Structures are given as C-alpha cells and as structure tokens.
mmCIF file of N, CA and C in Angstrom:
data_model
loop_
_atom_site.group_PDB
_atom_site.id
_atom_site.type_symbol
_atom_site.label_atom_id
_atom_site.label_comp_id
_atom_site.label_asym_id
_atom_site.label_seq_id
_atom_site.Cartn_x
_atom_site.Cartn_y
_atom_site.Cartn_z
ATOM 1 N N MET A 227 -2.063 -18.561 15.529
ATOM 2 C CA MET A 227 -1.869 -17.327 14.769
ATOM 3 C C MET A 227 -2.608 -16.179 15.451
ATOM 4 N N ALA A 228 -1.920 -15.068 15.624
ATOM 5 C CA ALA A 228 -2.550 -13.875 16.181
ATOM 6 C C ALA A 228 -3.390 -13.206 15.091
ATOM 7 N N TYR A 229 -4.543 -12.705 15.501
ATOM 8 C CA TYR A 229 -5.409 -12.021 14.543
ATOM 9 C C TYR A 229 -4.838 -10.660 14.173
ATOM 10 N N LYS A 230 -5.119 -10.246 12.949
ATOM 11 C CA LYS A 230 -4.748 -8.908 12.504
ATOM 12 C C LYS A 230 -5.746 -7.904 13.051
ATOM 13 N N LYS A 231 -5.254 -6.727 13.312
ATOM 14 C CA LYS A 231 -6.106 -5.609 13.699
ATOM 15 C C LYS A 231 -6.798 -5.101 12.431
ATOM 16 N N PRO A 232 -8.115 -4.849 12.467
ATOM 17 C CA PRO A 232 -8.804 -4.387 11.257
ATOM 18 C C PRO A 232 -8.611 -2.887 10.996
ATOM 19 N N GLU A 233 -7.364 -2.495 11.060
ATOM 20 C CA GLU A 233 -6.977 -1.110 10.784
ATOM 21 C C GLU A 233 -5.623 -1.192 10.093
ATOM 22 N N SER A 234 -5.496 -0.502 8.955
ATOM 23 C CA SER A 234 -4.299 -0.666 8.140
ATOM 24 C C SER A 234 -3.896 0.645 7.488
ATOM 25 N N VAL A 235 -2.792 0.564 6.744
ATOM 26 C CA VAL A 235 -2.333 1.708 5.946
ATOM 27 C C VAL A 235 -2.251 1.297 4.481
ATOM 28 N N LEU A 236 -2.404 2.275 3.637
ATOM 29 C CA LEU A 236 -2.159 2.168 2.204
ATOM 30 C C LEU A 236 -1.131 3.245 1.896
ATOM 31 N N VAL A 237 -0.003 2.856 1.300
ATOM 32 C CA VAL A 237 1.035 3.823 0.947
ATOM 33 C C VAL A 237 1.293 3.708 -0.545
ATOM 34 N N VAL A 238 0.944 4.752 -1.277
ATOM 35 C CA VAL A 238 1.193 4.811 -2.708
ATOM 36 C C VAL A 238 2.593 5.374 -2.909
ATOM 37 N N LEU A 239 3.452 4.603 -3.571
ATOM 38 C CA LEU A 239 4.796 5.062 -3.895
ATOM 39 C C LEU A 239 4.840 5.469 -5.361
ATOM 40 N N TYR A 240 5.439 6.623 -5.604
ATOM 41 C CA TYR A 240 5.642 7.076 -6.977
ATOM 42 C C TYR A 240 7.022 7.719 -7.058
ATOM 43 N N ASP A 241 7.547 7.787 -8.282
ATOM 44 C CA ASP A 241 8.915 8.260 -8.437
ATOM 45 C C ASP A 241 8.986 9.676 -8.996
ATOM 46 N N GLN A 242 10.204 10.091 -9.293
ATOM 47 C CA GLN A 242 10.466 11.439 -9.784
ATOM 48 C C GLN A 242 9.848 11.693 -11.160
ATOM 49 N N HIS A 243 9.461 10.635 -11.864
ATOM 50 C CA HIS A 243 8.822 10.761 -13.183
ATOM 51 C C HIS A 243 7.318 10.503 -13.100
ATOM 52 N N HIS A 244 6.802 10.437 -11.869
ATOM 53 C CA HIS A 244 5.391 10.185 -11.576
ATOM 54 C C HIS A 244 4.944 8.786 -11.979
ATOM 55 N N LYS A 245 5.887 7.854 -12.030
ATOM 56 C CA LYS A 245 5.560 6.442 -12.229
ATOM 57 C C LYS A 245 5.160 5.864 -10.877
ATOM 58 N N VAL A 246 4.217 4.942 -10.894
ATOM 59 C CA VAL A 246 3.653 4.356 -9.677
ATOM 60 C C VAL A 246 4.240 2.960 -9.483
ATOM 61 N N LEU A 247 4.615 2.655 -8.258
ATOM 62 C CA LEU A 247 5.110 1.320 -7.941
ATOM 63 C C LEU A 247 3.932 0.388 -7.706
ATOM 64 N N LEU A 248 3.869 -0.705 -8.480
ATOM 65 C CA LEU A 248 2.858 -1.738 -8.282
ATOM 66 C C LEU A 248 3.545 -3.010 -7.803
ATOM 67 N N LEU A 249 2.905 -3.676 -6.844
ATOM 68 C CA LEU A 249 3.427 -4.910 -6.268
ATOM 69 C C LEU A 249 2.440 -6.037 -6.541
ATOM 70 N N GLN A 250 2.945 -7.173 -6.984
ATOM 71 C CA GLN A 250 2.094 -8.336 -7.273
ATOM 72 C C GLN A 250 2.082 -9.249 -6.050
ATOM 73 N N ARG A 251 0.890 -9.519 -5.540
ATOM 74 C CA ARG A 251 0.754 -10.316 -4.320
ATOM 75 C C ARG A 251 1.206 -11.765 -4.531
ATOM 76 N N ASN A 252 1.812 -12.327 -3.486
ATOM 77 C CA ASN A 252 2.180 -13.753 -3.493
ATOM 78 C C ASN A 252 0.964 -14.651 -3.490
ATOM 79 N N ASP A 253 -0.041 -14.283 -2.689
ATOM 80 C CA ASP A 253 -1.187 -15.172 -2.491
ATOM 81 C C ASP A 253 -2.296 -14.990 -3.528
ATOM 82 N N ASP A 254 -2.140 -14.034 -4.432
ATOM 83 C CA ASP A 254 -3.124 -13.809 -5.485
ATOM 84 C C ASP A 254 -2.436 -13.065 -6.630
ATOM 85 N N PRO A 255 -1.825 -13.789 -7.560
ATOM 86 C CA PRO A 255 -1.029 -13.155 -8.624
ATOM 87 C C PRO A 255 -1.799 -12.189 -9.524
ATOM 88 N N GLU A 256 -3.123 -12.247 -9.509
ATOM 89 C CA GLU A 256 -3.920 -11.303 -10.297
ATOM 90 C C GLU A 256 -4.096 -9.972 -9.568
ATOM 91 N N PHE A 257 -3.675 -9.911 -8.313
ATOM 92 C CA PHE A 257 -3.908 -8.764 -7.439
ATOM 93 C C PHE A 257 -2.638 -7.920 -7.377
ATOM 94 N N TRP A 258 -2.688 -6.750 -8.008
ATOM 95 C CA TRP A 258 -1.596 -5.776 -7.949
ATOM 96 C C TRP A 258 -2.019 -4.658 -7.013
ATOM 97 N N GLN A 259 -1.075 -4.151 -6.238
ATOM 98 C CA GLN A 259 -1.403 -3.151 -5.229
ATOM 99 C C GLN A 259 -0.217 -2.277 -4.903
ATOM 100 N N SER A 260 -0.494 -1.260 -4.084
ATOM 101 C CA SER A 260 0.553 -0.452 -3.480
ATOM 102 C C SER A 260 0.947 -1.118 -2.167
ATOM 103 N N VAL A 261 1.832 -0.501 -1.422
ATOM 104 C CA VAL A 261 2.214 -1.024 -0.109
ATOM 105 C C VAL A 261 1.000 -0.934 0.814
ATOM 106 N N THR A 262 0.713 -2.012 1.514
ATOM 107 C CA THR A 262 -0.374 -2.038 2.493
ATOM 108 C C THR A 262 0.073 -2.847 3.701
ATOM 109 N N GLY A 263 -0.604 -2.653 4.811
ATOM 110 C CA GLY A 263 -0.304 -3.484 5.969
ATOM 111 C C GLY A 263 -1.092 -3.083 7.183
ATOM 112 N N ALA A 264 -1.312 -4.069 8.035
ATOM 113 C CA ALA A 264 -2.090 -3.865 9.258
ATOM 114 C C ALA A 264 -1.274 -3.127 10.311
ATOM 115 N N MET A 265 -1.970 -2.305 11.066
ATOM 116 C CA MET A 265 -1.345 -1.610 12.177
ATOM 117 C C MET A 265 -1.129 -2.603 13.315
ATOM 118 N N GLU A 266 -0.049 -2.424 14.052
ATOM 119 C CA GLU A 266 0.220 -3.234 15.224
ATOM 120 C C GLU A 266 -0.237 -2.475 16.452
ATOM 121 N N ASP A 267 -0.504 -3.195 17.537
ATOM 122 C CA ASP A 267 -0.961 -2.558 18.782
ATOM 123 C C ASP A 267 0.012 -1.473 19.216
ATOM 124 N N GLY A 268 -0.532 -0.310 19.547
ATOM 125 C CA GLY A 268 0.264 0.807 20.033
ATOM 126 C C GLY A 268 0.948 1.612 18.943
ATOM 127 N N GLU A 269 0.741 1.236 17.702
ATOM 128 C CA GLU A 269 1.401 1.908 16.586
ATOM 129 C C GLU A 269 0.491 3.001 16.022
ATOM 130 N N LEU A 270 1.074 4.141 15.689
ATOM 131 C CA LEU A 270 0.344 5.194 14.997
ATOM 132 C C LEU A 270 0.335 4.891 13.501
ATOM 133 N N PRO A 271 -0.663 5.373 12.756
ATOM 134 C CA PRO A 271 -0.703 5.107 11.322
ATOM 135 C C PRO A 271 0.583 5.500 10.591
ATOM 136 N N ILE A 272 1.181 6.630 10.927
ATOM 137 C CA ILE A 272 2.409 7.068 10.247
ATOM 138 C C ILE A 272 3.557 6.090 10.518
ATOM 139 N N GLU A 273 3.603 5.553 11.726
ATOM 140 C CA GLU A 273 4.641 4.572 12.064
ATOM 141 C C GLU A 273 4.443 3.284 11.257
ATOM 142 N N THR A 274 3.183 2.888 11.119
ATOM 143 C CA THR A 274 2.878 1.701 10.312
ATOM 144 C C THR A 274 3.273 1.937 8.863
ATOM 145 N N ALA A 275 2.991 3.112 8.349
ATOM 146 C CA ALA A 275 3.313 3.426 6.952
ATOM 147 C C ALA A 275 4.816 3.286 6.712
ATOM 148 N N TYR A 276 5.640 3.889 7.576
ATOM 149 C CA TYR A 276 7.089 3.772 7.411
ATOM 150 C C TYR A 276 7.546 2.316 7.552
ATOM 151 N N ARG A 277 6.994 1.599 8.532
ATOM 152 C CA ARG A 277 7.386 0.207 8.758
ATOM 153 C C ARG A 277 7.037 -0.668 7.563
ATOM 154 N N GLU A 278 5.818 -0.521 7.047
ATOM 155 C CA GLU A 278 5.378 -1.365 5.931
ATOM 156 C C GLU A 278 6.175 -1.093 4.656
ATOM 157 N N VAL A 279 6.502 0.167 4.390
ATOM 158 C CA VAL A 279 7.335 0.469 3.215
ATOM 159 C C VAL A 279 8.685 -0.226 3.360
ATOM 160 N N ALA A 280 9.289 -0.151 4.537
ATOM 161 C CA ALA A 280 10.589 -0.801 4.753
ATOM 162 C C ALA A 280 10.457 -2.320 4.626
ATOM 163 N N GLU A 281 9.418 -2.901 5.219
ATOM 164 C CA GLU A 281 9.245 -4.353 5.180
ATOM 165 C C GLU A 281 8.976 -4.866 3.770
ATOM 166 N N GLU A 282 8.161 -4.168 3.005
ATOM 167 C CA GLU A 282 7.720 -4.675 1.708
ATOM 168 C C GLU A 282 8.632 -4.302 0.539
ATOM 169 N N THR A 283 9.427 -3.242 0.710
ATOM 170 C CA THR A 283 10.270 -2.791 -0.408
ATOM 171 C C THR A 283 11.756 -2.713 -0.060
ATOM 172 N N GLY A 284 12.071 -2.709 1.230
ATOM 173 C CA GLY A 284 13.455 -2.526 1.642
ATOM 174 C C GLY A 284 13.877 -1.073 1.698
ATOM 175 N N ILE A 285 12.981 -0.157 1.371
ATOM 176 C CA ILE A 285 13.297 1.276 1.418
ATOM 177 C C ILE A 285 12.986 1.802 2.819
ATOM 178 N N ASP A 286 14.020 2.208 3.546
ATOM 179 C CA ASP A 286 13.830 2.768 4.879
ATOM 180 C C ASP A 286 13.711 4.288 4.730
ATOM 181 N N ALA A 287 12.511 4.729 4.401
ATOM 182 C CA ALA A 287 12.267 6.140 4.109
ATOM 183 C C ALA A 287 12.586 7.030 5.307
ATOM 184 N N LYS A 288 12.342 6.536 6.497
ATOM 185 C CA LYS A 288 12.626 7.316 7.700
ATOM 186 C C LYS A 288 14.130 7.560 7.818
ATOM 187 N N GLN A 289 14.915 6.519 7.657
ATOM 188 C CA GLN A 289 16.375 6.644 7.748
ATOM 189 C C GLN A 289 16.916 7.516 6.618
ATOM 190 N N LEU A 290 16.290 7.433 5.434
ATOM 191 C CA LEU A 290 16.714 8.239 4.288
ATOM 192 C C LEU A 290 16.160 9.666 4.326
ATOM 193 N N SER A 291 15.387 9.981 5.376
ATOM 194 C CA SER A 291 14.752 11.299 5.543
ATOM 195 C C SER A 291 13.855 11.668 4.370
ATOM 196 N N ILE A 292 13.104 10.685 3.871
ATOM 197 C CA ILE A 292 12.126 10.930 2.811
ATOM 198 C C ILE A 292 10.777 11.122 3.488
ATOM 199 N N GLU A 293 10.157 12.254 3.221
ATOM 200 C CA GLU A 293 8.912 12.603 3.909
ATOM 201 C C GLU A 293 7.727 11.779 3.405
ATOM 202 N N MET A 294 7.020 11.190 4.363
ATOM 203 C CA MET A 294 5.787 10.470 4.096
ATOM 204 C C MET A 294 4.655 11.494 4.139
ATOM 205 N N PHE A 295 3.773 11.464 3.141
ATOM 206 C CA PHE A 295 2.644 12.389 3.114
ATOM 207 C C PHE A 295 1.404 11.701 3.675
ATOM 208 N N ASN A 296 0.896 12.257 4.767
ATOM 209 C CA ASN A 296 -0.334 11.760 5.377
ATOM 210 C C ASN A 296 -1.479 12.562 4.778
ATOM 211 N N HIS A 297 -2.356 11.903 4.059
ATOM 212 C CA HIS A 297 -3.458 12.604 3.401
ATOM 213 C C HIS A 297 -4.675 12.776 4.296
ATOM 214 N N ASN A 298 -4.528 12.370 5.576
ATOM 215 C CA ASN A 298 -5.621 12.520 6.542
ATOM 216 C C ASN A 298 -6.938 12.017 5.961
ATOM 217 N N ARG A 299 -6.839 10.880 5.315
ATOM 218 C CA ARG A 299 -7.998 10.255 4.679
ATOM 219 C C ARG A 299 -8.097 8.823 5.185
ATOM 220 N N GLN A 300 -9.320 8.442 5.527
ATOM 221 C CA GLN A 300 -9.562 7.071 5.959
ATOM 222 C C GLN A 300 -10.638 6.465 5.081
ATOM 223 N N ASN A 301 -10.374 5.254 4.640
ATOM 224 C CA ASN A 301 -11.356 4.494 3.870
ATOM 225 C C ASN A 301 -11.821 3.338 4.722
ATOM 226 N N GLN A 302 -13.062 2.970 4.552
ATOM 227 C CA GLN A 302 -13.542 1.749 5.188
ATOM 228 C C GLN A 302 -14.038 0.835 4.086
ATOM 229 N N TYR A 303 -13.588 -0.403 4.130
ATOM 230 C CA TYR A 303 -14.006 -1.341 3.099
ATOM 231 C C TYR A 303 -14.272 -2.708 3.713
ATOM 232 N N GLU A 304 -15.060 -3.495 2.993
ATOM 233 C CA GLU A 304 -15.342 -4.853 3.426
ATOM 234 C C GLU A 304 -14.148 -5.741 3.093
ATOM 235 N N ILE A 305 -13.726 -6.510 4.068
ATOM 236 C CA ILE A 305 -12.586 -7.403 3.903
ATOM 237 C C ILE A 305 -12.984 -8.550 2.977
ATOM 238 N N ARG A 306 -12.116 -8.885 2.017
ATOM 239 C CA ARG A 306 -12.381 -9.999 1.102
ATOM 240 C C ARG A 306 -12.613 -11.279 1.909
ATOM 241 N N SER A 307 -13.589 -12.061 1.497
ATOM 242 C CA SER A 307 -13.962 -13.275 2.247
ATOM 243 C C SER A 307 -12.777 -14.224 2.410
ATOM 244 N N ARG A 308 -11.896 -14.287 1.424
ATOM 245 C CA ARG A 308 -10.750 -15.195 1.503
ATOM 246 C C ARG A 308 -9.748 -14.794 2.574
ATOM 247 N N TRP A 309 -9.872 -13.565 3.126
ATOM 248 C CA TRP A 309 -8.948 -13.091 4.154
ATOM 249 C C TRP A 309 -9.591 -12.916 5.526
ATOM 250 N N LEU A 310 -10.893 -13.181 5.643
ATOM 251 C CA LEU A 310 -11.585 -12.968 6.922
ATOM 252 C C LEU A 310 -10.978 -13.765 8.068
ATOM 253 N N HIS A 311 -10.435 -14.944 7.789
ATOM 254 C CA HIS A 311 -9.865 -15.793 8.846
ATOM 255 C C HIS A 311 -8.678 -15.135 9.551
ATOM 256 N N ARG A 312 -8.118 -14.101 8.962
ATOM 257 C CA ARG A 312 -6.970 -13.414 9.552
ATOM 258 C C ARG A 312 -7.368 -12.428 10.652
ATOM 259 N N TYR A 313 -8.667 -12.144 10.744
ATOM 260 C CA TYR A 313 -9.178 -11.126 11.660
ATOM 261 C C TYR A 313 -10.014 -11.764 12.758
ATOM 262 N N PRO A 314 -10.242 -11.025 13.858
ATOM 263 C CA PRO A 314 -11.074 -11.572 14.932
ATOM 264 C C PRO A 314 -12.448 -11.986 14.391
ATOM 265 N N PRO A 315 -13.012 -13.060 14.945
ATOM 266 C CA PRO A 315 -14.339 -13.512 14.497
ATOM 267 C C PRO A 315 -15.357 -12.373 14.501
ATOM 268 N N GLY A 316 -16.159 -12.321 13.449
ATOM 269 C CA GLY A 316 -17.194 -11.299 13.330
ATOM 270 C C GLY A 316 -16.730 -10.009 12.679
ATOM 271 N N THR A 317 -15.435 -9.881 12.414
ATOM 272 C CA THR A 317 -14.901 -8.679 11.778
ATOM 273 C C THR A 317 -15.198 -8.735 10.281
ATOM 274 N N ARG A 318 -15.800 -7.681 9.768
ATOM 275 C CA ARG A 318 -16.107 -7.641 8.333
ATOM 276 C C ARG A 318 -15.476 -6.452 7.620
ATOM 277 N N PHE A 319 -15.153 -5.410 8.382
ATOM 278 C CA PHE A 319 -14.670 -4.181 7.765
ATOM 279 C C PHE A 319 -13.303 -3.783 8.296
ATOM 280 N N ASN A 320 -12.537 -3.135 7.442
ATOM 281 C CA ASN A 320 -11.214 -2.625 7.777
ATOM 282 C C ASN A 320 -11.201 -1.114 7.549
ATOM 283 N N THR A 321 -10.490 -0.412 8.407
ATOM 284 C CA THR A 321 -10.273 1.024 8.233
ATOM 285 C C THR A 321 -8.852 1.221 7.740
ATOM 286 N N GLU A 322 -8.715 1.954 6.652
ATOM 287 C CA GLU A 322 -7.435 2.135 5.977
ATOM 288 C C GLU A 322 -7.047 3.615 5.994
ATOM 289 N N HIS A 323 -5.819 3.896 6.423
ATOM 290 C CA HIS A 323 -5.267 5.255 6.452
ATOM 291 C C HIS A 323 -4.397 5.429 5.207
ATOM 292 N N VAL A 324 -4.567 6.543 4.500
ATOM 293 C CA VAL A 324 -3.927 6.720 3.189
ATOM 294 C C VAL A 324 -2.725 7.669 3.257
ATOM 295 N N PHE A 325 -1.610 7.182 2.691
ATOM 296 C CA PHE A 325 -0.364 7.927 2.629
ATOM 297 C C PHE A 325 0.201 7.832 1.216
ATOM 298 N N SER A 326 1.147 8.721 0.915
ATOM 299 C CA SER A 326 1.915 8.580 -0.315
ATOM 300 C C SER A 326 3.361 8.953 -0.014
ATOM 301 N N LEU A 327 4.232 8.482 -0.904
ATOM 302 C CA LEU A 327 5.658 8.664 -0.701
ATOM 303 C C LEU A 327 6.321 8.748 -2.062
ATOM 304 N N GLN A 328 7.051 9.835 -2.289
ATOM 305 C CA GLN A 328 7.813 9.950 -3.534
ATOM 306 C C GLN A 328 9.230 9.468 -3.261
ATOM 307 N N VAL A 329 9.659 8.480 -4.050
ATOM 308 C CA VAL A 329 10.992 7.910 -3.892
ATOM 309 C C VAL A 329 11.691 7.880 -5.247
ATOM 310 N N ASP A 330 12.986 7.755 -5.207
ATOM 311 C CA ASP A 330 13.768 7.627 -6.425
ATOM 312 C C ASP A 330 13.643 6.188 -6.919
ATOM 313 N N SER A 331 13.172 5.999 -8.125
ATOM 314 C CA SER A 331 12.945 4.651 -8.647
ATOM 315 C C SER A 331 14.238 3.897 -8.930
ATOM 316 N N THR A 332 15.384 4.566 -8.789
ATOM 317 C CA THR A 332 16.642 3.838 -8.958
ATOM 318 C C THR A 332 17.093 3.191 -7.646
ATOM 319 N N LEU A 333 16.411 3.485 -6.547
ATOM 320 C CA LEU A 333 16.738 2.805 -5.292
ATOM 321 C C LEU A 333 16.461 1.315 -5.468
ATOM 322 N N PRO A 334 17.342 0.464 -4.977
ATOM 323 C CA PRO A 334 17.095 -0.970 -5.110
ATOM 324 C C PRO A 334 15.917 -1.387 -4.226
ATOM 325 N N LEU A 335 15.079 -2.284 -4.744
ATOM 326 C CA LEU A 335 13.953 -2.808 -3.989
ATOM 327 C C LEU A 335 14.239 -4.245 -3.576
ATOM 328 N N VAL A 336 13.833 -4.577 -2.369
ATOM 329 C CA VAL A 336 13.948 -5.935 -1.859
ATOM 330 C C VAL A 336 12.542 -6.372 -1.483
ATOM 331 N N LEU A 337 11.971 -7.290 -2.266
ATOM 332 C CA LEU A 337 10.613 -7.758 -2.019
ATOM 333 C C LEU A 337 10.621 -8.902 -1.015
ATOM 334 N N THR A 338 9.720 -8.831 -0.044
ATOM 335 C CA THR A 338 9.603 -9.885 0.961
ATOM 336 C C THR A 338 8.220 -10.534 0.945
ATOM 337 N N GLU A 339 7.226 -9.822 0.417
ATOM 338 C CA GLU A 339 5.850 -10.314 0.478
ATOM 339 C C GLU A 339 5.175 -10.348 -0.890
ATOM 340 N N HIS A 340 5.929 -10.073 -1.939
ATOM 341 C CA HIS A 340 5.348 -9.974 -3.277
ATOM 342 C C HIS A 340 6.184 -10.737 -4.289
ATOM 343 N N LEU A 341 5.540 -11.133 -5.386
ATOM 344 C CA LEU A 341 6.222 -11.883 -6.440
ATOM 345 C C LEU A 341 7.136 -11.003 -7.276
ATOM 346 N N GLN A 342 6.627 -9.823 -7.632
ATOM 347 C CA GLN A 342 7.412 -8.912 -8.462
ATOM 348 C C GLN A 342 6.863 -7.496 -8.311
ATOM 349 N N TYR A 343 7.582 -6.555 -8.908
ATOM 350 C CA TYR A 343 7.139 -5.161 -8.896
ATOM 351 C C TYR A 343 7.327 -4.573 -10.282
ATOM 352 N N GLU A 344 6.600 -3.486 -10.526
ATOM 353 C CA GLU A 344 6.755 -2.724 -11.765
ATOM 354 C C GLU A 344 6.510 -1.254 -11.469
ATOM 355 N N TRP A 345 7.281 -0.397 -12.130
ATOM 356 C CA TRP A 345 7.018 1.038 -12.122
ATOM 357 C C TRP A 345 6.224 1.324 -13.392
ATOM 358 N N VAL A 346 5.012 1.839 -13.259
ATOM 359 C CA VAL A 346 4.154 2.079 -14.418
ATOM 360 C C VAL A 346 3.593 3.492 -14.356
ATOM 361 N N ASP A 347 3.140 3.996 -15.511
ATOM 362 C CA ASP A 347 2.546 5.328 -15.492
ATOM 363 C C ASP A 347 1.185 5.272 -14.786
ATOM 364 N N LYS A 348 0.689 6.426 -14.479
ATOM 365 C CA LYS A 348 -0.537 6.548 -13.689
ATOM 366 C C LYS A 348 -1.717 5.824 -14.346
ATOM 367 N N ALA A 349 -1.883 5.984 -15.652
ATOM 368 C CA ALA A 349 -2.999 5.332 -16.354
ATOM 369 C C ALA A 349 -2.893 3.816 -16.268
ATOM 370 N N GLN A 350 -1.677 3.275 -16.438
ATOM 371 C CA GLN A 350 -1.479 1.828 -16.320
ATOM 372 C C GLN A 350 -1.772 1.357 -14.899
ATOM 373 N N ALA A 351 -1.354 2.130 -13.921
ATOM 374 C CA ALA A 351 -1.621 1.773 -12.521
ATOM 375 C C ALA A 351 -3.121 1.702 -12.269
ATOM 376 N N LEU A 352 -3.840 2.702 -12.738
ATOM 377 C CA LEU A 352 -5.289 2.721 -12.522
ATOM 378 C C LEU A 352 -5.975 1.536 -13.192
ATOM 379 N N ALA A 353 -5.445 1.091 -14.319
ATOM 380 C CA ALA A 353 -6.030 -0.049 -15.033
ATOM 381 C C ALA A 353 -5.727 -1.376 -14.344
ATOM 382 N N ARG A 354 -4.597 -1.475 -13.652
ATOM 383 C CA ARG A 354 -4.170 -2.763 -13.095
ATOM 384 C C ARG A 354 -4.462 -2.956 -11.622
ATOM 385 N N LEU A 355 -4.615 -1.884 -10.878
ATOM 386 C CA LEU A 355 -4.869 -2.026 -9.444
ATOM 387 C C LEU A 355 -6.215 -2.703 -9.211
ATOM 388 N N TRP A 356 -6.256 -3.571 -8.210
ATOM 389 C CA TRP A 356 -7.483 -4.304 -7.905
ATOM 390 C C TRP A 356 -8.407 -3.499 -6.982
ATOM 391 N N SER A 357 -7.848 -2.920 -5.967
ATOM 392 C CA SER A 357 -8.626 -2.262 -4.913
ATOM 393 C C SER A 357 -9.159 -0.895 -5.340
ATOM 394 N N PRO A 358 -10.462 -0.663 -5.174
ATOM 395 C CA PRO A 358 -11.017 0.659 -5.493
ATOM 396 C C PRO A 358 -10.373 1.785 -4.676
ATOM 397 N N SER A 359 -10.076 1.538 -3.400
ATOM 398 C CA SER A 359 -9.469 2.602 -2.585
ATOM 399 C C SER A 359 -8.034 2.876 -3.043
ATOM 400 N N ASN A 360 -7.340 1.855 -3.522
ATOM 401 C CA ASN A 360 -5.993 2.042 -4.048
ATOM 402 C C ASN A 360 -6.038 2.857 -5.339
ATOM 403 N N LYS A 361 -6.997 2.550 -6.217
ATOM 404 C CA LYS A 361 -7.165 3.319 -7.454
ATOM 405 C C LYS A 361 -7.463 4.781 -7.145
ATOM 406 N N GLU A 362 -8.341 5.000 -6.170
ATOM 407 C CA GLU A 362 -8.709 6.367 -5.803
ATOM 408 C C GLU A 362 -7.487 7.132 -5.276
ATOM 409 N N ALA A 363 -6.675 6.482 -4.452
ATOM 410 C CA ALA A 363 -5.488 7.145 -3.900
ATOM 411 C C ALA A 363 -4.499 7.508 -5.003
ATOM 412 N N VAL A 364 -4.275 6.602 -5.946
ATOM 413 C CA VAL A 364 -3.378 6.903 -7.063
ATOM 414 C C VAL A 364 -3.937 8.065 -7.876
ATOM 415 N N SER A 365 -5.228 8.019 -8.148
ATOM 416 C CA SER A 365 -5.867 9.075 -8.935
ATOM 417 C C SER A 365 -5.737 10.441 -8.263
ATOM 418 N N MET A 366 -5.916 10.463 -6.949
ATOM 419 C CA MET A 366 -5.923 11.734 -6.216
ATOM 420 C C MET A 366 -4.535 12.243 -5.843
ATOM 421 N N PHE A 367 -3.600 11.354 -5.532
ATOM 422 C CA PHE A 367 -2.371 11.796 -4.877
ATOM 423 C C PHE A 367 -1.087 11.621 -5.699
ATOM 424 N N VAL A 368 -1.157 10.976 -6.829
ATOM 425 C CA VAL A 368 0.023 10.905 -7.700
ATOM 426 C C VAL A 368 -0.111 12.045 -8.703
ATOM 427 N N PRO A 369 0.880 12.930 -8.740
ATOM 428 C CA PRO A 369 0.787 14.068 -9.668
ATOM 429 C C PRO A 369 0.729 13.598 -11.122
ATOM 430 N N ASN A 370 0.046 14.363 -11.930
ATOM 431 C CA ASN A 370 0.031 14.093 -13.377
ATOM 432 C C ASN A 370 1.367 14.526 -13.960
ATOM 433 N N VAL A 371 1.781 13.864 -15.019
ATOM 434 C CA VAL A 371 3.012 14.242 -15.699
ATOM 435 C C VAL A 371 2.829 15.628 -16.304
ATOM 436 N N PRO A 372 3.772 16.531 -16.043
ATOM 437 C CA PRO A 372 3.616 17.905 -16.576
ATOM 438 C C PRO A 372 3.652 17.940 -18.098
#
C-alpha cells in the first residue's frame, strides 16, 4: 500500500437552501463529515477538491462549471491514531486546505466511499460533524438562512 500524503482538502457542500451535505463514513459509522481527501503528488489543492467531490459524490463540478470557493485557509490537525498506518512512519499531523461548493441538492449523488448521505440545516450539521475543523468550516462558510 502506498502511503497517503499528509496534506488534504476539506470541501463543504451546501445547497440553494443552505442545507449542508453530510456523509457517513464506511469505516466509522459514527463519523459524519464533508468531502475530504488526500492530495496526490503533483496535484494542486483546487484540483484535489474537484477530484474528491467527483469521486465521493459523483458530482463533476468542473464539468458542470460550478465554481469551487477556495477560502485560502489551512488547518493543521493531529491524525487520528486509527489512521496513522496510512501515512509515512513518524507522520502525526495533516495540513488541510478548506473549500466550499454550492450545488443543487436535486443533483443525483453516487456514493463510493460512504454509507449514506443527508442534507441537513446548518445547526444539525454543526451538531453531527465529528471534526472540529469541519465544524469551523461549516460555521464560517455556509451562509445563514435569510
């Protein structure tokens, strides 16, 4: 198995009604999150963001000409011990680049890495998300309902 690069993206998806897309992880059903994924060698963060959204949801935002918002924000967090084996030996921290994407919630989703998905309001998302950086991104970058 090739090691993951300790640099990733977080992409918060929300719809026209400001509902947030939550994804339930296959490997930890208690863990709900936004789209995330490790950067590949030679890939820019924006390229990773578009790729991960397409891989995890089936939404090809680039092909649909949906603009990805780069918040020029990086978080650094300690990698959960249960996932350390995926990274080079001695790696403890990951750098995460934060993006958001507004999509139409009627677009069909095709899950490849998650058990299920739900569109929930911002308050519900904040209550259910596991990751502090994911909660912060939803809080900061998903508009409040007018």
